[in-house]
């Protein structure tokens, strides 16, 4: 009971210390409000307002029909340009797509000669280039089918493909970006706050005060873990309720209680990782430089930014040691698909096991740090 009481009281002290730090409180407020809203509204992965230019060397009814098929909000109003303006325009970044309709295009289509239409794509805008190429190909095929049906009585295709998008019917990227940004912010704040708590004790000289008290290294470390984890979980839940569901109007399909449980397990692992990093660094600038590559790797290689299946097999196996890999699977299943504990328990178990490993490493490093202070 004394061990539990000490952890509780030290944790309360940690919360008071955090509440009195205006910089860290401002960081938490910004991270779970403005940062969520702006990323959800500003970062778009679907095609939207793309610039397209068309070289119309045919000037026929069919080419005019194709030009009129590119409509907002997917495309800006098409610009009809000369062939000589294609390369300068794309070099200057004025056009993402340039469609070149050859001479005698309509006549060749009617004669069945299979003319070639060239689509030039600025592939430096990788996401827009990939999505836009698919949209443009579908638009051209649809317009050619309409034209052929009117001119020769060709019937429609014998197969009617019906697409049903589950969990995000309108394929709205803001639904994905808002929730994933909360997950990313959970990770970076857990690392920063837990690590800063240890380094703040060292820089303010209060670590020596703790050493003369009848407390152990495990009590000090676990107090920092639960206190900082509690603050982050509360901030994340409030962000889901008021920013994601309220301000952005994004529905949450699953159980918030189950998400809180998974977040608590995940934060247990990540705050232990942050304390480990704080025992390696001696100052806040060093800790900041050390935590940045750790967070970047966890963010990019955990399956949130890119699918795990697209990574090399060896890398897929390597990232399984990261708690974020399993938590992202858990959070997406719960918040997007409404999964229950019977589906996500393997991810919870894996995250808890990784957290125990990081806890043992953090405790060993933290004890070494306290021994060095003595």
mmCIF file of C-alpha atoms in Angstrom:
data_model
loop_
_atom_site.group_PDB
_atom_site.id
_atom_site.type_symbol
_atom_site.label_atom_id
_atom_site.label_comp_id
_atom_site.label_asym_id
_atom_site.label_seq_id
_atom_site.Cartn_x
_atom_site.Cartn_y
_atom_site.Cartn_z
ATOM 1 C CA UNK A 1 0.000 0.000 0.000
ATOM 2 C CA UNK A 2 2.868 2.402 0.705
ATOM 3 C CA UNK A 3 4.236 1.705 -2.789
ATOM 4 C CA UNK A 4 0.864 2.528 -4.381
ATOM 5 C CA UNK A 5 0.414 5.593 -2.168
ATOM 6 C CA UNK A 6 3.820 6.945 -3.121
ATOM 7 C CA UNK A 7 3.107 6.463 -6.821
ATOM 8 C CA UNK A 8 -0.209 8.264 -6.452
ATOM 9 C CA UNK A 9 1.205 11.231 -4.509
ATOM 10 C CA UNK A 10 4.203 11.626 -6.783
ATOM 11 C CA UNK A 11 1.841 11.497 -9.768
ATOM 12 C CA UNK A 12 -0.339 14.227 -8.300
ATOM 13 C CA UNK A 13 2.807 16.305 -7.796
ATOM 14 C CA UNK A 14 3.668 15.703 -11.429
ATOM 15 C CA UNK A 15 0.247 16.876 -12.598
ATOM 16 C CA UNK A 16 0.541 20.065 -10.533
ATOM 17 C CA UNK A 17 3.978 20.676 -12.015
ATOM 18 C CA UNK A 18 2.609 20.210 -15.540
ATOM 19 C CA UNK A 19 -0.376 22.497 -14.927
ATOM 20 C CA UNK A 20 1.973 25.249 -13.759
ATOM 21 C CA UNK A 21 4.039 25.015 -16.964
ATOM 22 C CA UNK A 22 2.378 27.400 -19.474
ATOM 23 C CA UNK A 23 4.546 26.244 -22.388
ATOM 24 C CA UNK A 24 3.648 22.569 -22.068
ATOM 25 C CA UNK A 25 -0.014 23.342 -21.376
ATOM 26 C CA UNK A 26 -0.083 25.569 -24.456
ATOM 27 C CA UNK A 27 1.500 22.757 -26.461
ATOM 28 C CA UNK A 28 -1.171 20.291 -25.315
ATOM 29 C CA UNK A 29 -3.978 22.746 -26.115
ATOM 30 C CA UNK A 30 -2.582 23.549 -29.559
ATOM 31 C CA UNK A 31 -1.849 19.913 -30.409
ATOM 32 C CA UNK A 32 -5.355 18.641 -29.737
ATOM 33 C CA UNK A 33 -7.331 21.598 -31.123
ATOM 34 C CA UNK A 34 -5.844 23.813 -33.834
ATOM 35 C CA UNK A 35 -3.403 21.176 -35.103
ATOM 36 C CA UNK A 36 -6.199 18.613 -35.518
ATOM 37 C CA UNK A 37 -8.583 21.014 -37.254
ATOM 38 C CA UNK A 38 -6.066 22.504 -39.695
ATOM 39 C CA UNK A 39 -4.581 19.147 -40.707
ATOM 40 C CA UNK A 40 -8.026 17.597 -41.258
ATOM 41 C CA UNK A 41 -9.158 20.500 -43.451
ATOM 42 C CA UNK A 42 -5.846 21.352 -45.109
ATOM 43 C CA UNK A 43 -4.289 18.001 -46.027
ATOM 44 C CA UNK A 44 -6.227 16.394 -48.872
ATOM 45 C CA UNK A 45 -5.341 13.082 -50.470
ATOM 46 C CA UNK A 46 -8.319 12.958 -52.843
ATOM 47 C CA UNK A 47 -8.417 14.866 -56.113
ATOM 48 C CA UNK A 48 -9.601 18.427 -55.540
ATOM 49 C CA UNK A 49 -9.287 21.569 -57.664
ATOM 50 C CA UNK A 50 -6.530 20.100 -59.856
ATOM 51 C CA UNK A 51 -5.237 22.226 -62.726
ATOM 52 C CA UNK A 52 -5.649 20.739 -66.209
ATOM 53 C CA UNK A 53 -4.823 22.089 -69.654
ATOM 54 C CA UNK A 54 -5.956 20.636 -72.988
ATOM 55 C CA UNK A 55 -4.298 20.805 -76.383
ATOM 56 C CA UNK A 56 -7.217 20.504 -78.809
ATOM 57 C CA UNK A 57 -5.758 19.733 -82.234
ATOM 58 C CA UNK A 58 -9.039 18.276 -83.469
ATOM 59 C CA UNK A 59 -11.541 21.027 -82.599
ATOM 60 C CA UNK A 60 -14.465 18.671 -83.139
ATOM 61 C CA UNK A 61 -17.697 17.970 -81.296
ATOM 62 C CA UNK A 62 -16.068 15.039 -79.515
ATOM 63 C CA UNK A 63 -13.054 17.033 -78.334
ATOM 64 C CA UNK A 64 -15.391 19.812 -77.121
ATOM 65 C CA UNK A 65 -17.400 17.179 -75.246
ATOM 66 C CA UNK A 66 -14.222 15.904 -73.560
ATOM 67 C CA UNK A 67 -13.164 19.421 -72.536
ATOM 68 C CA UNK A 68 -16.554 20.063 -70.953
ATOM 69 C CA UNK A 69 -16.407 16.832 -68.933
ATOM 70 C CA UNK A 70 -13.732 18.078 -66.523
ATOM 71 C CA UNK A 71 -15.780 19.809 -63.856
ATOM 72 C CA UNK A 72 -15.332 21.213 -60.327
ATOM 73 C CA UNK A 73 -14.671 20.335 -57.584
ATOM 74 C CA UNK A 74 -12.261 17.759 -58.978
ATOM 75 C CA UNK A 75 -10.740 20.032 -61.632
ATOM 76 C CA UNK A 76 -10.340 23.708 -62.288
ATOM 77 C CA UNK A 77 -11.849 25.027 -65.507
ATOM 78 C CA UNK A 78 -9.697 23.473 -68.276
ATOM 79 C CA UNK A 79 -7.347 25.797 -70.124
ATOM 80 C CA UNK A 80 -7.065 25.260 -73.880
ATOM 81 C CA UNK A 81 -3.426 25.854 -74.802
ATOM 82 C CA UNK A 82 -1.155 25.518 -77.826
ATOM 83 C CA UNK A 83 1.132 22.525 -78.301
ATOM 84 C CA UNK A 84 4.207 24.746 -77.873
ATOM 85 C CA UNK A 85 3.025 25.854 -74.392
ATOM 86 C CA UNK A 86 2.928 22.342 -72.916
ATOM 87 C CA UNK A 87 6.551 21.983 -71.799
ATOM 88 C CA UNK A 88 7.001 25.581 -70.515
ATOM 89 C CA UNK A 89 3.703 25.371 -68.613
ATOM 90 C CA UNK A 90 4.570 22.069 -66.923
ATOM 91 C CA UNK A 91 8.136 23.195 -66.182
ATOM 92 C CA UNK A 92 6.718 26.254 -64.417
ATOM 93 C CA UNK A 93 4.248 24.127 -62.434
ATOM 94 C CA UNK A 94 1.198 25.803 -63.984
ATOM 95 C CA UNK A 95 -0.507 22.543 -64.988
ATOM 96 C CA UNK A 96 -0.675 19.227 -63.179
ATOM 97 C CA UNK A 97 -2.276 17.512 -66.175
ATOM 98 C CA UNK A 98 -2.094 18.280 -69.901
ATOM 99 C CA UNK A 99 -4.348 16.295 -72.230
ATOM 100 C CA UNK A 100 -3.311 16.275 -75.905
ATOM 101 C CA UNK A 101 -6.157 15.452 -78.329
ATOM 102 C CA UNK A 102 -4.649 14.633 -81.771
ATOM 103 C CA UNK A 103 -5.900 15.899 -85.165
ATOM 104 C CA UNK A 104 -8.755 13.952 -86.794
ATOM 105 C CA UNK A 105 -9.573 12.418 -83.415
ATOM 106 C CA UNK A 106 -13.344 12.251 -83.929
ATOM 107 C CA UNK A 107 -13.002 10.901 -87.469
ATOM 108 C CA UNK A 108 -10.611 8.182 -86.321
ATOM 109 C CA UNK A 109 -12.970 7.178 -83.496
ATOM 110 C CA UNK A 110 -15.907 6.884 -85.899
ATOM 111 C CA UNK A 111 -13.769 4.876 -88.328
ATOM 112 C CA UNK A 112 -12.605 2.507 -85.581
ATOM 113 C CA UNK A 113 -8.898 3.340 -86.033
ATOM 114 C CA UNK A 114 -8.110 3.529 -82.255
ATOM 115 C CA UNK A 115 -6.471 6.986 -82.034
ATOM 116 C CA UNK A 116 -4.043 7.736 -79.199
ATOM 117 C CA UNK A 117 -4.736 10.492 -76.667
ATOM 118 C CA UNK A 118 -1.701 11.629 -74.684
ATOM 119 C CA UNK A 119 -1.958 12.601 -71.013
ATOM 120 C CA UNK A 120 1.049 14.429 -69.552
ATOM 121 C CA UNK A 121 1.214 14.283 -65.762
ATOM 122 C CA UNK A 122 3.331 16.260 -63.304
ATOM 123 C CA UNK A 123 4.288 13.295 -61.117
ATOM 124 C CA UNK A 124 6.082 15.442 -58.526
ATOM 125 C CA UNK A 125 2.622 15.836 -56.959
ATOM 126 C CA UNK A 126 2.527 12.078 -56.409
ATOM 127 C CA UNK A 127 -0.837 11.614 -54.703
ATOM 128 C CA UNK A 128 -2.712 13.977 -57.020
ATOM 129 C CA UNK A 129 -0.957 12.479 -60.050
ATOM 130 C CA UNK A 130 -2.035 8.941 -59.206
ATOM 131 C CA UNK A 131 -5.622 9.788 -58.270
ATOM 132 C CA UNK A 132 -6.009 12.287 -61.109
ATOM 133 C CA UNK A 133 -4.804 9.865 -63.767
ATOM 134 C CA UNK A 134 -7.459 7.384 -62.670
ATOM 135 C CA UNK A 135 -10.171 10.082 -62.704
ATOM 136 C CA UNK A 136 -9.173 11.372 -66.142
ATOM 137 C CA UNK A 137 -9.034 7.870 -67.633
ATOM 138 C CA UNK A 138 -12.517 7.130 -66.278
ATOM 139 C CA UNK A 139 -13.902 10.431 -67.596
ATOM 140 C CA UNK A 140 -12.464 9.903 -71.077
ATOM 141 C CA UNK A 141 -13.735 6.318 -71.257
ATOM 142 C CA UNK A 142 -17.192 7.386 -70.112
ATOM 143 C CA UNK A 143 -17.415 10.228 -72.652
ATOM 144 C CA UNK A 144 -16.186 8.011 -75.490
ATOM 145 C CA UNK A 145 -18.790 5.414 -74.566
ATOM 146 C CA UNK A 146 -21.526 8.059 -74.656
ATOM 147 C CA UNK A 147 -20.326 9.347 -78.010
ATOM 148 C CA UNK A 148 -20.112 5.863 -79.531
ATOM 149 C CA UNK A 149 -23.571 4.987 -78.224
ATOM 150 C CA UNK A 150 -25.118 8.082 -79.840
ATOM 151 C CA UNK A 151 -23.343 7.725 -83.155
ATOM 152 C CA UNK A 152 -23.584 3.978 -83.803
ATOM 153 C CA UNK A 153 -26.127 2.658 -81.343
ATOM 154 C CA UNK A 154 -23.578 0.700 -79.346
ATOM 155 C CA UNK A 155 -25.067 -0.636 -76.153
ATOM 156 C CA UNK A 156 -23.547 -0.111 -72.741
ATOM 157 C CA UNK A 157 -21.001 -2.465 -71.225
ATOM 158 C CA UNK A 158 -22.427 -5.879 -70.264
ATOM 159 C CA UNK A 159 -21.090 -5.563 -66.712
ATOM 160 C CA UNK A 160 -22.337 -2.956 -64.235
ATOM 161 C CA UNK A 161 -19.714 -2.379 -61.537
ATOM 162 C CA UNK A 162 -21.116 -1.027 -58.276
ATOM 163 C CA UNK A 163 -18.568 0.330 -55.773
ATOM 164 C CA UNK A 164 -19.470 0.396 -52.087
ATOM 165 C CA UNK A 165 -17.023 2.282 -49.870
ATOM 166 C CA UNK A 166 -17.357 1.028 -46.317
ATOM 167 C CA UNK A 167 -16.559 3.110 -43.210
ATOM 168 C CA UNK A 168 -16.007 6.285 -45.307
ATOM 169 C CA UNK A 169 -18.781 6.433 -47.961
ATOM 170 C CA UNK A 170 -17.664 9.708 -49.560
ATOM 171 C CA UNK A 171 -13.948 8.825 -49.472
ATOM 172 C CA UNK A 172 -13.372 12.040 -47.530
ATOM 173 C CA UNK A 173 -9.717 12.316 -46.503
ATOM 174 C CA UNK A 174 -10.584 14.562 -43.538
ATOM 175 C CA UNK A 175 -12.157 11.541 -41.808
ATOM 176 C CA UNK A 176 -8.832 9.744 -42.025
ATOM 177 C CA UNK A 177 -6.534 12.705 -41.347
ATOM 178 C CA UNK A 178 -8.342 13.903 -38.203
ATOM 179 C CA UNK A 179 -8.215 10.568 -36.385
ATOM 180 C CA UNK A 180 -4.663 9.740 -37.528
ATOM 181 C CA UNK A 181 -3.481 13.167 -36.376
ATOM 182 C CA UNK A 182 -4.831 12.458 -32.893
ATOM 183 C CA UNK A 183 -2.906 9.166 -32.872
ATOM 184 C CA UNK A 184 0.281 10.894 -34.032
ATOM 185 C CA UNK A 185 -0.133 13.597 -31.402
ATOM 186 C CA UNK A 186 -0.624 10.956 -28.708
ATOM 187 C CA UNK A 187 2.754 9.528 -29.648
ATOM 188 C CA UNK A 188 4.767 12.707 -29.785
ATOM 189 C CA UNK A 189 3.237 14.231 -26.642
ATOM 190 C CA UNK A 190 3.768 11.037 -24.654
ATOM 191 C CA UNK A 191 7.448 11.049 -25.590
ATOM 192 C CA UNK A 192 7.912 14.778 -25.031
ATOM 193 C CA UNK A 193 6.007 15.143 -21.753
ATOM 194 C CA UNK A 194 7.455 12.069 -20.042
ATOM 195 C CA UNK A 195 10.986 12.853 -21.149
ATOM 196 C CA UNK A 196 10.660 16.515 -20.253
ATOM 197 C CA UNK A 197 9.397 15.545 -16.781
ATOM 198 C CA UNK A 198 12.643 13.708 -16.015
ATOM 199 C CA UNK A 199 14.922 16.328 -17.532
ATOM 200 C CA UNK A 200 13.008 19.107 -15.768
ATOM 201 C CA UNK A 201 13.700 17.413 -12.428
ATOM 202 C CA UNK A 202 17.377 17.217 -13.299
ATOM 203 C CA UNK A 203 17.682 20.814 -14.549
ATOM 204 C CA UNK A 204 15.756 22.290 -11.593
ATOM 205 C CA UNK A 205 17.729 20.267 -9.084
ATOM 206 C CA UNK A 206 14.625 18.578 -7.670
ATOM 207 C CA UNK A 207 15.877 15.113 -8.591
ATOM 208 C CA UNK A 208 18.231 15.290 -5.609
ATOM 209 C CA UNK A 209 15.254 16.186 -3.398
ATOM 210 C CA UNK A 210 13.475 13.035 -4.529
ATOM 211 C CA UNK A 211 16.518 10.928 -3.709
ATOM 212 C CA UNK A 212 16.441 11.902 -0.030
ATOM 213 C CA UNK A 213 12.781 10.933 0.256
ATOM 214 C CA UNK A 214 11.709 7.369 1.141
ATOM 215 C CA UNK A 215 10.753 6.549 -2.478
ATOM 216 C CA UNK A 216 12.207 4.140 -4.994
ATOM 217 C CA UNK A 217 13.141 4.579 -8.655
ATOM 218 C CA UNK A 218 10.130 2.520 -9.757
ATOM 219 C CA UNK A 219 7.769 4.744 -7.776
ATOM 220 C CA UNK A 220 9.198 7.912 -9.299
ATOM 221 C CA UNK A 221 9.088 6.551 -12.836
ATOM 222 C CA UNK A 222 5.607 5.001 -12.637
ATOM 223 C CA UNK A 223 4.246 8.227 -11.162
ATOM 224 C CA UNK A 224 5.509 10.156 -14.174
ATOM 225 C CA UNK A 225 4.044 7.549 -16.525
ATOM 226 C CA UNK A 226 0.505 7.567 -15.114
ATOM 227 C CA UNK A 227 0.356 11.328 -14.557
ATOM 228 C CA UNK A 228 1.475 12.324 -18.054
ATOM 229 C CA UNK A 229 -0.524 9.504 -19.630
ATOM 230 C CA UNK A 230 -3.691 10.625 -17.850
ATOM 231 C CA UNK A 231 -3.354 14.201 -19.097
ATOM 232 C CA UNK A 232 -2.820 13.039 -22.702
ATOM 233 C CA UNK A 233 -5.738 10.588 -22.637
ATOM 234 C CA UNK A 234 -8.099 13.261 -21.303
ATOM 235 C CA UNK A 235 -6.924 15.710 -23.977
ATOM 236 C CA UNK A 236 -7.368 13.081 -26.726
ATOM 237 C CA UNK A 237 -10.899 12.171 -25.623
ATOM 238 C CA UNK A 238 -11.928 15.836 -25.428
ATOM 239 C CA UNK A 239 -10.435 16.370 -28.908
ATOM 240 C CA UNK A 240 -12.417 13.432 -30.309
ATOM 241 C CA UNK A 241 -15.608 14.753 -28.739
ATOM 242 C CA UNK A 242 -15.404 18.475 -29.451
ATOM 243 C CA UNK A 243 -13.034 18.852 -32.428
ATOM 244 C CA UNK A 244 -13.480 15.677 -34.480
ATOM 245 C CA UNK A 245 -17.158 14.958 -33.810
ATOM 246 C CA UNK A 246 -18.326 18.463 -32.932
ATOM 247 C CA UNK A 247 -16.429 20.978 -35.054
ATOM 248 C CA UNK A 248 -15.480 18.736 -38.001
ATOM 249 C CA UNK A 249 -18.666 16.644 -37.920
ATOM 250 C CA UNK A 250 -16.812 13.344 -38.359
ATOM 251 C CA UNK A 251 -18.689 10.328 -36.931
ATOM 252 C CA UNK A 252 -16.913 7.948 -34.556
ATOM 253 C CA UNK A 253 -18.289 4.434 -35.053
ATOM 254 C CA UNK A 254 -16.706 2.604 -32.140
ATOM 255 C CA UNK A 255 -16.570 2.724 -28.373
ATOM 256 C CA UNK A 256 -14.764 5.680 -26.835
ATOM 257 C CA UNK A 257 -14.325 3.681 -23.628
ATOM 258 C CA UNK A 258 -12.498 0.929 -25.524
ATOM 259 C CA UNK A 259 -10.352 3.544 -27.265
ATOM 260 C CA UNK A 260 -9.450 5.034 -23.875
ATOM 261 C CA UNK A 261 -8.417 1.590 -22.642
ATOM 262 C CA UNK A 262 -6.206 1.027 -25.666
ATOM 263 C CA UNK A 263 -4.752 4.536 -25.412
ATOM 264 C CA UNK A 264 -3.855 3.939 -21.758
ATOM 265 C CA UNK A 265 -1.997 0.740 -22.683
ATOM 266 C CA UNK A 266 -0.251 2.492 -25.575
ATOM 267 C CA UNK A 267 0.737 5.506 -23.482
ATOM 268 C CA UNK A 268 2.156 3.157 -20.869
ATOM 269 C CA UNK A 269 4.567 1.898 -23.560
ATOM 270 C CA UNK A 270 5.369 5.237 -25.179
ATOM 271 C CA UNK A 271 5.924 7.184 -21.945
ATOM 272 C CA UNK A 272 8.340 4.451 -20.850
ATOM 273 C CA UNK A 273 10.123 5.000 -24.166
ATOM 274 C CA UNK A 274 10.243 8.755 -23.500
ATOM 275 C CA UNK A 275 11.768 8.204 -20.050
ATOM 276 C CA UNK A 276 14.377 5.909 -21.608
ATOM 277 C CA UNK A 277 15.331 8.645 -24.076
ATOM 278 C CA UNK A 278 15.516 11.195 -21.246
ATOM 279 C CA UNK A 279 18.065 9.037 -19.429
ATOM 280 C CA UNK A 280 20.274 9.072 -22.539
ATOM 281 C CA UNK A 281 20.037 12.851 -23.087
ATOM 282 C CA UNK A 282 21.258 15.254 -20.435
ATOM 283 C CA UNK A 283 19.550 18.475 -21.590
ATOM 284 C CA UNK A 284 16.273 19.403 -23.252
ATOM 285 C CA UNK A 285 17.928 20.323 -26.595
ATOM 286 C CA UNK A 286 19.603 16.916 -26.695
ATOM 287 C CA UNK A 287 16.346 15.207 -25.809
ATOM 288 C CA UNK A 288 14.509 17.099 -28.563
ATOM 289 C CA UNK A 289 17.050 16.098 -31.195
ATOM 290 C CA UNK A 290 16.982 12.490 -30.000
ATOM 291 C CA UNK A 291 13.183 12.199 -29.934
ATOM 292 C CA UNK A 292 12.601 13.621 -33.430
ATOM 293 C CA UNK A 293 14.007 10.649 -35.424
ATOM 294 C CA UNK A 294 12.277 8.221 -33.052
ATOM 295 C CA UNK A 295 8.905 9.867 -33.634
ATOM 296 C CA UNK A 296 9.436 10.188 -37.393
ATOM 297 C CA UNK A 297 10.175 6.465 -37.725
ATOM 298 C CA UNK A 298 7.167 5.547 -35.585
ATOM 299 C CA UNK A 299 4.944 7.870 -37.598
ATOM 300 C CA UNK A 300 6.006 6.825 -41.090
ATOM 301 C CA UNK A 301 6.597 3.102 -40.624
ATOM 302 C CA UNK A 302 3.749 2.078 -38.312
ATOM 303 C CA UNK A 303 1.057 1.721 -40.963
ATOM 304 C CA UNK A 304 -0.666 5.070 -40.466
ATOM 305 C CA UNK A 305 0.938 6.973 -43.344
ATOM 306 C CA UNK A 306 1.503 4.012 -45.683
ATOM 307 C CA UNK A 307 0.140 0.439 -45.589
ATOM 308 C CA UNK A 308 2.397 -2.134 -43.944
ATOM 309 C CA UNK A 309 1.732 -4.480 -46.857
ATOM 310 C CA UNK A 310 3.583 -2.138 -49.243
ATOM 311 C CA UNK A 311 6.801 -2.286 -47.203
ATOM 312 C CA UNK A 312 9.599 -4.843 -47.745
ATOM 313 C CA UNK A 313 8.979 -8.068 -45.782
ATOM 314 C CA UNK A 314 12.003 -7.545 -43.549
ATOM 315 C CA UNK A 315 10.857 -4.056 -42.615
ATOM 316 C CA UNK A 316 7.328 -5.305 -41.927
ATOM 317 C CA UNK A 317 8.754 -7.712 -39.358
ATOM 318 C CA UNK A 318 11.095 -5.086 -37.871
ATOM 319 C CA UNK A 319 8.361 -2.514 -37.163
ATOM 320 C CA UNK A 320 6.415 -5.065 -35.116
ATOM 321 C CA UNK A 321 8.607 -4.082 -32.153
ATOM 322 C CA UNK A 322 7.106 -0.580 -32.250
ATOM 323 C CA UNK A 323 4.017 -0.118 -30.058
ATOM 324 C CA UNK A 324 2.601 2.358 -32.572
ATOM 325 C CA UNK A 325 2.294 -0.392 -35.202
ATOM 326 C CA UNK A 326 -0.182 -2.315 -33.061
ATOM 327 C CA UNK A 327 -1.952 0.747 -31.658
ATOM 328 C CA UNK A 328 -2.703 2.129 -35.125
ATOM 329 C CA UNK A 329 -4.330 -1.180 -36.070
ATOM 330 C CA UNK A 330 -6.299 -1.043 -32.823
ATOM 331 C CA UNK A 331 -7.398 2.596 -33.207
ATOM 332 C CA UNK A 332 -8.443 2.220 -36.845
ATOM 333 C CA UNK A 333 -10.458 -0.902 -36.045
ATOM 334 C CA UNK A 334 -12.232 0.725 -33.083
ATOM 335 C CA UNK A 335 -12.795 4.274 -34.343
ATOM 336 C CA UNK A 336 -13.409 3.539 -38.041
ATOM 337 C CA UNK A 337 -14.995 0.096 -38.079
ATOM 338 C CA UNK A 338 -16.588 -0.070 -34.617
ATOM 339 C CA UNK A 339 -14.662 -3.207 -33.629
ATOM 340 C CA UNK A 340 -15.100 -4.697 -30.174
ATOM 341 C CA UNK A 341 -12.661 -6.155 -27.677
ATOM 342 C CA UNK A 342 -13.120 -9.614 -29.226
ATOM 343 C CA UNK A 343 -11.453 -8.347 -32.417
ATOM 344 C CA UNK A 344 -8.738 -5.992 -31.122
ATOM 345 C CA UNK A 345 -7.467 -7.952 -28.105
ATOM 346 C CA UNK A 346 -4.363 -9.216 -30.003
ATOM 347 C CA UNK A 347 -3.252 -5.614 -30.637
ATOM 348 C CA UNK A 348 -3.881 -4.705 -26.999
ATOM 349 C CA UNK A 349 -1.872 -7.700 -25.831
ATOM 350 C CA UNK A 350 1.024 -6.952 -28.182
ATOM 351 C CA UNK A 351 1.112 -3.291 -27.111
ATOM 352 C CA UNK A 352 1.106 -4.278 -23.438
ATOM 353 C CA UNK A 353 3.951 -6.760 -23.967
ATOM 354 C CA UNK A 354 6.065 -4.177 -25.786
ATOM 355 C CA UNK A 355 5.242 -1.691 -23.024
ATOM 356 C CA UNK A 356 6.515 -4.091 -20.360
ATOM 357 C CA UNK A 357 9.780 -4.482 -22.268
ATOM 358 C CA UNK A 358 10.211 -0.707 -22.541
ATOM 359 C CA UNK A 359 9.274 -0.340 -18.870
ATOM 360 C CA UNK A 360 12.031 -2.757 -17.827
ATOM 361 C CA UNK A 361 14.553 -0.911 -20.002
ATOM 362 C CA UNK A 362 13.404 2.501 -18.746
ATOM 363 C CA UNK A 363 13.578 1.364 -15.116
ATOM 364 C CA UNK A 364 17.110 0.031 -15.554
ATOM 365 C CA UNK A 365 18.260 3.237 -17.259
ATOM 366 C CA UNK A 366 16.458 5.425 -14.701
ATOM 367 C CA UNK A 367 18.099 3.605 -11.787
ATOM 368 C CA UNK A 368 21.466 4.114 -13.453
ATOM 369 C CA UNK A 369 20.698 7.822 -13.805
ATOM 370 C CA UNK A 370 19.761 8.122 -10.120
ATOM 371 C CA UNK A 371 22.919 6.269 -9.127
ATOM 372 C CA UNK A 372 24.981 8.742 -11.166
ATOM 373 C CA UNK A 373 23.265 11.686 -9.424
ATOM 374 C CA UNK A 374 24.081 10.199 -6.021
#
